[in-house]
mmCIF file of C-alpha atoms in Angstrom:
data_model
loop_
_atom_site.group_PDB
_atom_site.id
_atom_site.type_symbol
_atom_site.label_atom_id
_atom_site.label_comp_id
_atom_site.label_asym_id
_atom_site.label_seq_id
_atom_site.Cartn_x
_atom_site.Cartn_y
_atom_site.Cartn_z
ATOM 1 C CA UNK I 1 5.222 19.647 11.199
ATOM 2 C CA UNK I 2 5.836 16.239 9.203
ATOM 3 C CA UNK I 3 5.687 16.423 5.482
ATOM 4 C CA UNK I 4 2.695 16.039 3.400
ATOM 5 C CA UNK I 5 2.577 12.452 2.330
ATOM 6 C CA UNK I 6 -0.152 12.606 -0.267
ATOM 7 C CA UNK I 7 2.396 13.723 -2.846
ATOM 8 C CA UNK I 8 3.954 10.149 -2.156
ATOM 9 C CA UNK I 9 0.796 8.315 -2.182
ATOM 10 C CA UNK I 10 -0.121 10.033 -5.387
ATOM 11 C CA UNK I 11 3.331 8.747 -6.557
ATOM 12 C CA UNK I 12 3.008 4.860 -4.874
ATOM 13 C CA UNK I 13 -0.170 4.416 -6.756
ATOM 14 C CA UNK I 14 1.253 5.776 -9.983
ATOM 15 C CA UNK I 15 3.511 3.076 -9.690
ATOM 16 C CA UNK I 16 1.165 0.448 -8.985
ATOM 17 C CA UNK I 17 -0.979 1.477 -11.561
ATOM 18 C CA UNK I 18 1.951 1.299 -14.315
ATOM 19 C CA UNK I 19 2.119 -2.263 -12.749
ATOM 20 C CA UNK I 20 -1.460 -3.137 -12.879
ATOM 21 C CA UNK I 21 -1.364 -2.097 -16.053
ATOM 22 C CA UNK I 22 0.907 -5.083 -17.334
ATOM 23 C CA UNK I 23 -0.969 -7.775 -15.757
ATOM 24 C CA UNK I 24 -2.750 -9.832 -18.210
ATOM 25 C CA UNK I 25 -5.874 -11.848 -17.372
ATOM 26 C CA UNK I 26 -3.536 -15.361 -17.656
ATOM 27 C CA UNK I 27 -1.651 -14.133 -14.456
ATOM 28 C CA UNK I 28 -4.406 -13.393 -12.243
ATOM 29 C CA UNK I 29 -4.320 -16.335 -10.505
ATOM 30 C CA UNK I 30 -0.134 -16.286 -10.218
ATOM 31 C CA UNK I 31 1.098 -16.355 -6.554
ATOM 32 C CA UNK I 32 2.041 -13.329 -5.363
ATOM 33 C CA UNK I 33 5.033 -12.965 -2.125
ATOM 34 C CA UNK I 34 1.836 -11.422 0.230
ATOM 35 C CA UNK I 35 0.411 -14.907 1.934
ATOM 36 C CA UNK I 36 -3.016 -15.673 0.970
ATOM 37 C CA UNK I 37 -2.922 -13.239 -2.348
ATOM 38 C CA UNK I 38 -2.492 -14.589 -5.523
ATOM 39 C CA UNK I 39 -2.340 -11.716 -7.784
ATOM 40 C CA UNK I 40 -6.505 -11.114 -8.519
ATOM 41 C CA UNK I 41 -6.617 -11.158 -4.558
ATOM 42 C CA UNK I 42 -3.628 -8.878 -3.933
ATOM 43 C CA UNK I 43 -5.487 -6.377 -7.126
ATOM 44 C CA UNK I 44 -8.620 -6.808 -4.991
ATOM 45 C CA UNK I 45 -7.282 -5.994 -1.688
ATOM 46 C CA UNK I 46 -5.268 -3.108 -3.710
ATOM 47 C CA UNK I 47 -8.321 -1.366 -5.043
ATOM 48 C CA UNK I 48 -10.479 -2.444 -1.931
ATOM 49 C CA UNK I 49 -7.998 -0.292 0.463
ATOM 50 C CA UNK I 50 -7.919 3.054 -1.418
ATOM 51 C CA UNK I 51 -11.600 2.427 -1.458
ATOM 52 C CA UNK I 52 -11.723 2.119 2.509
ATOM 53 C CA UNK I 53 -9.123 4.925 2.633
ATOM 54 C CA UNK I 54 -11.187 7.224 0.474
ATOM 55 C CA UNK I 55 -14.079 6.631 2.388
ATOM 56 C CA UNK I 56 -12.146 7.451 5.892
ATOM 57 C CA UNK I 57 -10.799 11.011 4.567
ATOM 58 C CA UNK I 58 -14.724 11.688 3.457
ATOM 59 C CA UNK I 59 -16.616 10.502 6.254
ATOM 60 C CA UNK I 60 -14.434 10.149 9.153
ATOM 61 C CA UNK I 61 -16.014 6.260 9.010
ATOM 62 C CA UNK I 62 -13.451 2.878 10.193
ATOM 63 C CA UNK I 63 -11.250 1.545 7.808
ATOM 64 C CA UNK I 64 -12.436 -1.489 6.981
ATOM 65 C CA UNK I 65 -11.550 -2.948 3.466
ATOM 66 C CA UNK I 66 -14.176 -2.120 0.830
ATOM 67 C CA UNK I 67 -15.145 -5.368 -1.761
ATOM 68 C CA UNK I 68 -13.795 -5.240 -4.965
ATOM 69 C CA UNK I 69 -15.986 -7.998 -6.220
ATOM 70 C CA UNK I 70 -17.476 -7.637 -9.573
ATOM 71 C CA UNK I 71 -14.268 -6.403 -11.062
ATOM 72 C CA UNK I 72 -13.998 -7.814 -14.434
ATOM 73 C CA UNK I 73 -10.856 -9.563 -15.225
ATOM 74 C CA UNK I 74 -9.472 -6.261 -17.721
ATOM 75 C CA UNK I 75 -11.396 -4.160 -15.387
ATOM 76 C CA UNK I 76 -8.366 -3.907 -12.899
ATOM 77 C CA UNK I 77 -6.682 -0.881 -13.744
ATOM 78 C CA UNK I 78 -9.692 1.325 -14.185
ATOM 79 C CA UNK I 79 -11.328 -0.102 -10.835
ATOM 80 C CA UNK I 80 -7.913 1.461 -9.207
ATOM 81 C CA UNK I 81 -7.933 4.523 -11.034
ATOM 82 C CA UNK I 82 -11.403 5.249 -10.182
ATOM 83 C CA UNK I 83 -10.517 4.522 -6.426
ATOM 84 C CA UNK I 84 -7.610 6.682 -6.744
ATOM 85 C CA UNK I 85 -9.931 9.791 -8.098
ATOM 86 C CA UNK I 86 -11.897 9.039 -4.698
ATOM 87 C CA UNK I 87 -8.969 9.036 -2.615
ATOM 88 C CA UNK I 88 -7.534 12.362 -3.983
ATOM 89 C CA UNK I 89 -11.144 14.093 -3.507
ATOM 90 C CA UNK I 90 -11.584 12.724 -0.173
ATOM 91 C CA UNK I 91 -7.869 13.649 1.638
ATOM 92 C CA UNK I 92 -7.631 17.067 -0.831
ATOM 93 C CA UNK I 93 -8.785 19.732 2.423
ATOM 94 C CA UNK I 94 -4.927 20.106 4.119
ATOM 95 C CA UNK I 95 -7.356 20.477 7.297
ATOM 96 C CA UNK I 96 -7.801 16.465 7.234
ATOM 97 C CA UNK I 97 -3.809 16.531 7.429
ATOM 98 C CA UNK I 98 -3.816 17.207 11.178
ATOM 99 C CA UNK I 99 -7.196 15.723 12.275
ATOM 100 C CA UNK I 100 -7.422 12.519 14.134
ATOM 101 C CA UNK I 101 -8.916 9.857 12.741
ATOM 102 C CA UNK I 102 -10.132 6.540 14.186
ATOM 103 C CA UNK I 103 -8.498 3.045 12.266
ATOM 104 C CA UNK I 104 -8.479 -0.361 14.048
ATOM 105 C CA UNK I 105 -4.843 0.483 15.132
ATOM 106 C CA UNK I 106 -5.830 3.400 16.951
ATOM 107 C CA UNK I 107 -6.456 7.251 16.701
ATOM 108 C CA UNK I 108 -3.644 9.352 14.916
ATOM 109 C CA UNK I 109 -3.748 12.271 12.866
ATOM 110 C CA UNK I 110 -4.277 12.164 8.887
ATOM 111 C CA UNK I 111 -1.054 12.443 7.871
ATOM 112 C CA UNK I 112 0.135 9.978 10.353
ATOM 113 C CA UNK I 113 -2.669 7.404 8.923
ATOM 114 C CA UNK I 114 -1.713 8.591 5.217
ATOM 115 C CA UNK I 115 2.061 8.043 6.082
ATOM 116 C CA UNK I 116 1.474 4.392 8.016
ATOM 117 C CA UNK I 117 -1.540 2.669 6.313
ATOM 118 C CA UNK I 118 -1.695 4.051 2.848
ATOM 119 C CA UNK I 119 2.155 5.059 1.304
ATOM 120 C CA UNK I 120 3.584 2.047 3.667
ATOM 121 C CA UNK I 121 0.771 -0.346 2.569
ATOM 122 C CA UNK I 122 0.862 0.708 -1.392
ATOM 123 C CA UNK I 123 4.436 0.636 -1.154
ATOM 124 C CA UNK I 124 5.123 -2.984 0.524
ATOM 125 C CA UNK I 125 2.134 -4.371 -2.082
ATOM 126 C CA UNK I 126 3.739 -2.911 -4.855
ATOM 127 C CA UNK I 127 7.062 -5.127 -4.524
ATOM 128 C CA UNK I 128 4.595 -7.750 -4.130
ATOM 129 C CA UNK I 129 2.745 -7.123 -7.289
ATOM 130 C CA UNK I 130 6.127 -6.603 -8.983
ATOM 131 C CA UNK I 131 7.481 -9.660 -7.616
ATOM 132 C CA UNK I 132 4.467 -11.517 -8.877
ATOM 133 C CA UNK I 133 4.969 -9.908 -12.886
ATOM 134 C CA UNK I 134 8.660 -10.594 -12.756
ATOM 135 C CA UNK I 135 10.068 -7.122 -12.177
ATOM 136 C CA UNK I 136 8.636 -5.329 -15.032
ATOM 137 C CA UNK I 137 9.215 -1.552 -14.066
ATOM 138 C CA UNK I 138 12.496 -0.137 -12.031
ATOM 139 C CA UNK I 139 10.694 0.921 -8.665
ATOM 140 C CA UNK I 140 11.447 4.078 -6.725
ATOM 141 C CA UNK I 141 13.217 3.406 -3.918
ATOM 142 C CA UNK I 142 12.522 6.677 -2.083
ATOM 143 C CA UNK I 143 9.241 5.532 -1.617
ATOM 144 C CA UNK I 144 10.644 2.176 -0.417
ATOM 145 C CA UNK I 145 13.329 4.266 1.637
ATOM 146 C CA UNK I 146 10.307 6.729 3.467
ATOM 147 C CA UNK I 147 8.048 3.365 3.742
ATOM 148 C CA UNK I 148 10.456 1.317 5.982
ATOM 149 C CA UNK I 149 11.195 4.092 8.000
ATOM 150 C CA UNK I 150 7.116 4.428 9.113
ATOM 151 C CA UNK I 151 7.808 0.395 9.237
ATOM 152 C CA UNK I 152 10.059 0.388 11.958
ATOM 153 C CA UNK I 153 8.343 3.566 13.134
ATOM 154 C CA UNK I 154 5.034 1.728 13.239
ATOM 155 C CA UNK I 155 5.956 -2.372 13.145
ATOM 156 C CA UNK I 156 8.906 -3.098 15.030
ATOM 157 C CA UNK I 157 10.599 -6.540 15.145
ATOM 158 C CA UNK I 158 8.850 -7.260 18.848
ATOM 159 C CA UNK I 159 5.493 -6.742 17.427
ATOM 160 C CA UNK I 160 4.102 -9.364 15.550
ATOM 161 C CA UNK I 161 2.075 -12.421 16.468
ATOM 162 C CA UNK I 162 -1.906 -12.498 16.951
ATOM 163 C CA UNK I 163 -3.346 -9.535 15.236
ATOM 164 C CA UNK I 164 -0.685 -8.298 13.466
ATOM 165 C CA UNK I 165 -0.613 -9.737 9.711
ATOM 166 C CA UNK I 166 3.460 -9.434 9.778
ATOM 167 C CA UNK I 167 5.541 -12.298 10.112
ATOM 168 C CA UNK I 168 8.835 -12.257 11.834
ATOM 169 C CA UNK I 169 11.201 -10.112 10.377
ATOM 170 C CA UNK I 170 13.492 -12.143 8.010
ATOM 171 C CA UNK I 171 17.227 -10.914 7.026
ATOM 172 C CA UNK I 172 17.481 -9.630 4.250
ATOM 173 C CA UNK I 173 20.330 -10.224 0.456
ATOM 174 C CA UNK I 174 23.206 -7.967 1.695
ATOM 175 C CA UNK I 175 23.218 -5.282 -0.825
ATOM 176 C CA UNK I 176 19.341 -5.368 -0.911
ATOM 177 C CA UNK I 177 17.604 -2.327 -2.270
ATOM 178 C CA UNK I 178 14.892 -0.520 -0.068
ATOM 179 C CA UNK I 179 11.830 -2.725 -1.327
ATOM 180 C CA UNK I 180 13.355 -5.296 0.014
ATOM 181 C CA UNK I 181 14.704 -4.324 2.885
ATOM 182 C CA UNK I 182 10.990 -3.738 3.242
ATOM 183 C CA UNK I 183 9.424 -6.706 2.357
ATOM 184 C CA UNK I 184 11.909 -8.731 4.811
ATOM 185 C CA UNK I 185 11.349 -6.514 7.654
ATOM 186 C CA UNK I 186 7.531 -7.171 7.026
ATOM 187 C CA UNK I 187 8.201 -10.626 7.269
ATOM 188 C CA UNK I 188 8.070 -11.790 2.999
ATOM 189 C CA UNK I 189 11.205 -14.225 1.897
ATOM 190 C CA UNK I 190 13.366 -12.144 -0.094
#
């Protein structure tokens, strides 16, 4: 049996909340690394996926990003928070662990989903967000470490094109830590 990844979601979000917590309202329209995403859009796509996530662990329904619309410009980090509190509620039966679930992608047991297109998708925006604020916060690179593994597990060099919103993978700074080692294999200029 894999491992339980909620424990590392709960500790990915953590981290982006500590990091959503520094943004000020001046910076919301900053550029973030993630194409199309300054950093308002890459907060709204943030709270809109544990949102959609949520809502798949309580009622089995496609993933398809929530809108965060409406958020108020200081409103970020409790919008998240509150999302998170959903999340945790929704994926807390151990049951949902090993029950398939339905996502664009394909069918694949919770934990596989929680592993792939929650820790992996919190993690890889969370360099972006940090990127974005200037490095604020030392990031833990386990999380970076377990998220590139489900990258290449999931995303491997050959797959990207039409449909897949990865670019090419891109070398990354020799002696580059995990995060980006991540964002390069995901396709970001490091």
């Amino acid at each position: 049996m894999e491992l339980d990844p909620r424990p590392l979601h709960s500790r990915a979000t953590d981290q982006v909340a500590a990091l959503i917590s520094r943004v000020k309202p001046e910076a919301l329209g900053d550029p973030t690394p993630c194409d199309g995403f300054d950093v308002r859009g890459l907060l709204a796509h943030l709270v809109g996926g544990v949102r959609a996530a949520a809502e798949l662990g309580r009622t089995g329904a496609d993933v398809t990003l929530t809108s965060a619309e409406g958020v108020p410009d200081d409103g970020w980090l409790r919008a998240y928070d509150e999302a998170r509190a959903l999340f945790d509620e929704a994926w807390a039966d151990d049951a949902k662990l090993d029950a398939p679930v339905a996502v664009p992608w394909g069918e694949l047991p919770g934990r596989a989903y929680l592993s792939s297109g929650c820790v992996l998708e919190t993690v890889t925006h969370t360099w972006d967000l940090s990127t974005a604020l200037g490095h604020p916060l030392p990031l833990d690179q386990e999380l970076a470490e377990y998220a590139l593994q489900w990258a290449h597990r999931v995303l491997p060099a050959g797959r990207r094109g039409e449909g897949v919103p990865f670019g090419p993978v891109r070398p990354a700074p020799e002696g580059a830590d995990a995060y980006a080692r991540l964002a390069a294999w995901l396709g970001r200029e490091v």
